[in-house]
């Protein structure tokens, strides 16, 4: 069964450093998302991406964040200057092109745990 | 705005007994509801969803959920719990009619099945 993959599984960085989290969505999916989960808190939406542009972003997704689909398979989340409060589990998700209501389930990757020191 | 609420932080059930994990929703328009499960050190796995049609939705691993419009609930159920069902369960709702619409998650319920 195809699945979303994410690398690395764990990233440790110093405050102020740039990090890039990588995701490979399911191959025939066209909609991509990033969510995050701070330890002990809810899973929160960050951004959705379709047709090489951002569809929607949350208040969390400020100028320090950016997303990119650099090639046909990868989808990346970049944090330009990390803060302590960016420490969280970051989940990538993807969904298929909307043809019927049944095809827009979002499938999640295993997550990248980001620790900012 | 769309939202879901999971009133229980923790549910404890003996193996073999039926289990219910509660979820209530608040939406404008048609509700598109989901259940996801998170096992330790794993990502979110899709269990089932309600879009339209039958109020009883069947999903993975023997789970099912009952959509109740009058009570605005979408409780997750399983007739006979297994120890391996122990995990964190999230109810969620899609916010919007677009395929790019985000999912809004509940706070999660930790399910613990004792042998």
XYZ file of N, CA, C and O in Angstrom, chain A residues 3-7 21-36 43-50 67-69 73-77 89-96 103-112, chain B residues 34 36 43-46 99-103 105:
268
model
N 2.370 4.881 0.679
C 2.283 5.688 1.879
C 3.143 6.945 1.751
O 4.041 7.016 0.912
N 2.848 7.912 2.587
C 3.623 9.139 2.650
C 4.878 8.871 3.490
O 4.792 8.256 4.551
N 6.016 9.312 2.996
C 7.248 9.149 3.761
C 7.827 10.516 4.112
O 7.613 11.500 3.383
N 8.544 10.553 5.218
C 9.143 11.807 5.672
C 10.561 11.557 6.167
O 10.850 10.528 6.783
N 11.438 12.514 5.874
C 12.810 12.469 6.384
C 13.227 13.861 6.848
O 12.791 14.874 6.279
N 12.446 20.209 6.200
C 11.822 18.908 6.440
C 11.301 18.400 5.104
O 10.673 19.150 4.349
N 11.554 17.139 4.869
C 11.225 16.583 3.547
C 10.112 15.542 3.612
O 10.006 14.785 4.582
N 9.353 15.508 2.557
C 8.215 14.608 2.467
C 8.124 14.093 1.038
O 8.388 14.841 0.087
N 7.782 12.829 0.903
C 7.434 12.288 -0.404
C 5.981 11.847 -0.330
O 5.652 10.849 0.324
N 5.074 12.615 -0.943
C 3.649 12.254 -0.897
C 3.382 10.988 -1.719
O 4.237 10.516 -2.455
N 2.187 10.480 -1.592
C 1.758 9.346 -2.401
C 1.743 9.783 -3.866
O 1.299 10.891 -4.188
N 2.195 8.912 -4.754
C 2.610 9.340 -6.096
C 1.509 9.949 -6.947
O 1.772 10.835 -7.723
N 0.283 9.531 -6.850
C -0.761 10.100 -7.703
C -1.542 11.202 -6.993
O -2.579 11.645 -7.500
N -1.062 11.640 -5.850
C -1.755 12.684 -5.115
C -1.302 14.066 -5.580
O -0.147 14.265 -5.973
N -2.233 15.006 -5.506
C -1.958 16.337 -6.020
C -2.088 17.431 -4.966
O -1.705 18.566 -5.219
N -2.637 17.082 -3.815
C -2.815 18.064 -2.746
C -1.882 17.695 -1.600
O -1.828 16.534 -1.187
N -1.193 18.680 -1.071
C -0.186 18.413 -0.050
C -0.381 19.371 1.122
O -0.833 20.509 0.938
N -0.024 18.860 2.298
C -0.308 19.599 3.523
C 0.839 19.413 4.516
O 1.524 18.392 4.507
N 0.988 20.396 5.380
C 1.830 20.246 6.571
C 0.987 20.581 7.793
O 0.235 21.568 7.794
N 1.161 19.746 8.799
C 0.555 19.951 10.104
C 1.660 19.827 11.146
O 2.715 19.260 10.878
N 1.376 20.323 12.353
C 2.345 20.078 13.411
C 1.616 19.773 14.707
O 0.449 20.121 14.905
N -3.116 18.405 17.039
C -2.528 18.505 15.708
C -3.098 19.772 15.057
O -4.314 19.961 15.016
N -2.183 20.625 14.558
C -2.609 21.922 14.005
C -2.219 22.019 12.531
O -1.109 21.645 12.144
N -3.093 22.566 11.738
C -2.838 22.795 10.324
C -1.839 23.931 10.135
O -1.918 24.963 10.815
N -0.923 23.734 9.218
C 0.013 24.803 8.858
C -0.300 25.369 7.476
O -0.499 26.572 7.315
N -0.329 24.488 6.463
C -0.419 24.972 5.097
C -0.914 23.859 4.185
O -0.693 22.673 4.443
N -1.628 24.265 3.127
C -1.990 23.336 2.063
C -1.436 23.878 0.749
O -1.271 25.098 0.580
N -1.203 22.968 -0.186
C -0.450 23.318 -1.397
C -1.022 22.529 -2.556
O -1.214 21.306 -2.466
N -1.306 23.241 -3.640
C -1.844 22.585 -4.836
C -1.406 23.352 -6.062
O -1.414 24.591 -6.060
N 7.126 26.610 1.808
C 6.979 25.258 1.262
C 7.360 25.282 -0.206
O 7.260 26.308 -0.884
N 7.770 24.120 -0.672
C 8.224 24.026 -2.039
C 8.046 22.596 -2.532
O 8.133 21.637 -1.748
N 7.777 22.489 -3.821
C 7.794 21.179 -4.462
C 8.905 21.240 -5.510
O 8.659 21.604 -6.658
N 8.516 14.689 -6.977
C 8.186 13.762 -5.918
C 8.284 14.357 -4.514
O 7.573 13.928 -3.617
N 9.138 15.342 -4.299
C 9.344 15.850 -2.948
C 8.476 17.066 -2.641
O 8.120 17.842 -3.532
N 8.178 17.216 -1.365
C 7.455 18.378 -0.877
C 8.150 18.786 0.420
O 8.286 17.968 1.322
N 8.626 20.018 0.485
C 9.464 20.398 1.620
C 8.845 21.536 2.421
O 8.117 22.381 1.872
N 9.173 21.543 3.695
C 8.831 22.638 4.585
C 10.137 23.211 5.111
O 10.960 22.487 5.676
N 6.313 17.860 16.484
C 6.270 16.819 15.458
C 5.596 17.428 14.242
O 4.505 18.001 14.357
N 6.237 17.333 13.106
C 5.694 17.886 11.869
C 5.241 16.750 10.958
O 6.008 15.854 10.634
N 3.977 16.815 10.579
C 3.397 15.785 9.730
C 3.123 16.347 8.345
O 2.552 17.427 8.189
N 3.496 15.577 7.364
C 3.125 15.845 5.977
C 1.913 14.974 5.641
O 1.780 13.856 6.178
N 1.042 15.461 4.803
C -0.103 14.673 4.353
C -0.344 14.951 2.875
O 0.079 15.986 2.339
N -1.022 14.024 2.225
C -1.385 14.252 0.833
C -2.758 13.657 0.562
O -3.211 12.761 1.287
N -3.420 14.189 -0.444
C -4.702 13.641 -0.864
C -4.789 13.671 -2.377
O -4.105 14.445 -3.056
N -5.683 12.819 -2.864
C -5.807 12.623 -4.299
C -6.582 13.772 -4.922
O -7.270 14.529 -4.258
N -12.503 10.686 -2.526
C -11.084 10.662 -2.875
C -10.274 11.726 -2.160
O -9.106 11.896 -2.462
N -10.853 12.440 -1.241
C -10.080 13.529 -0.655
C -9.617 13.223 0.755
O -9.349 14.126 1.528
N -9.523 11.950 1.105
C -8.949 11.598 2.403
C -7.488 12.005 2.442
O -6.737 11.761 1.499
N -7.089 12.613 3.531
C -5.691 12.988 3.704
C -4.950 11.849 4.406
O -5.367 11.384 5.460
N -3.857 11.437 3.795
C -3.021 10.376 4.344
C -1.741 11.002 4.882
O -1.092 11.798 4.187
N -1.403 10.621 6.086
C -0.311 11.271 6.794
C 0.958 10.428 6.801
O 0.909 9.200 6.841
N 2.086 11.118 6.807
C 3.359 10.453 6.987
C 3.635 10.217 8.460
O 2.852 10.622 9.324
N 4.777 9.575 8.754
C 5.108 9.217 10.135
C 5.573 10.402 10.978
O 5.663 10.284 12.196
N 5.886 11.515 10.333
C 6.279 12.695 11.084
C 7.778 12.874 11.212
O 8.556 11.907 11.110
N 8.185 14.121 11.396
C 9.566 14.469 11.745
C 9.510 15.197 13.077
O 8.821 16.206 13.208
N -13.908 12.490 10.337
C -12.866 11.478 10.230
C -12.465 10.990 11.617
O -12.591 11.711 12.613
N -8.808 9.304 13.099
C -7.425 8.889 12.882
C -6.895 8.276 14.176
O -7.328 8.629 15.275
N 2.971 7.852 12.807
C 2.158 8.949 12.295
C 0.680 8.715 12.515
O 0.267 7.784 13.202
N -0.107 9.577 11.926
C -1.560 9.474 12.012
C -2.068 8.528 10.936
O -1.815 8.737 9.753
N -2.789 7.512 11.362
C -3.329 6.568 10.389
C -4.825 6.772 10.257
O -5.547 6.835 11.250
N -5.282 6.850 9.029
C -6.695 7.022 8.738
C -7.453 5.757 9.115
O -7.051 4.649 8.773
N -11.075 20.565 -2.013
C -10.223 19.413 -1.758
C -8.957 19.786 -1.020
O -8.317 18.946 -0.416
N -8.582 21.043 -1.065
C -7.408 21.495 -0.329
C -7.764 21.916 1.076
O -6.906 22.407 1.802
N -9.003 21.725 1.469
C -9.439 22.184 2.788
C -8.694 21.459 3.888
O -8.461 20.256 3.829
N -8.364 22.200 4.907
C -7.633 21.630 6.024
C -8.537 20.760 6.880
O -9.757 20.829 6.817
N -7.892 19.911 7.674
C -8.594 19.108 8.666
C -8.365 19.736 10.025
O -7.254 20.155 10.353
N -8.513 18.969 13.982
C -8.482 17.810 14.858
C -9.020 18.130 16.244
O -8.908 19.250 16.737
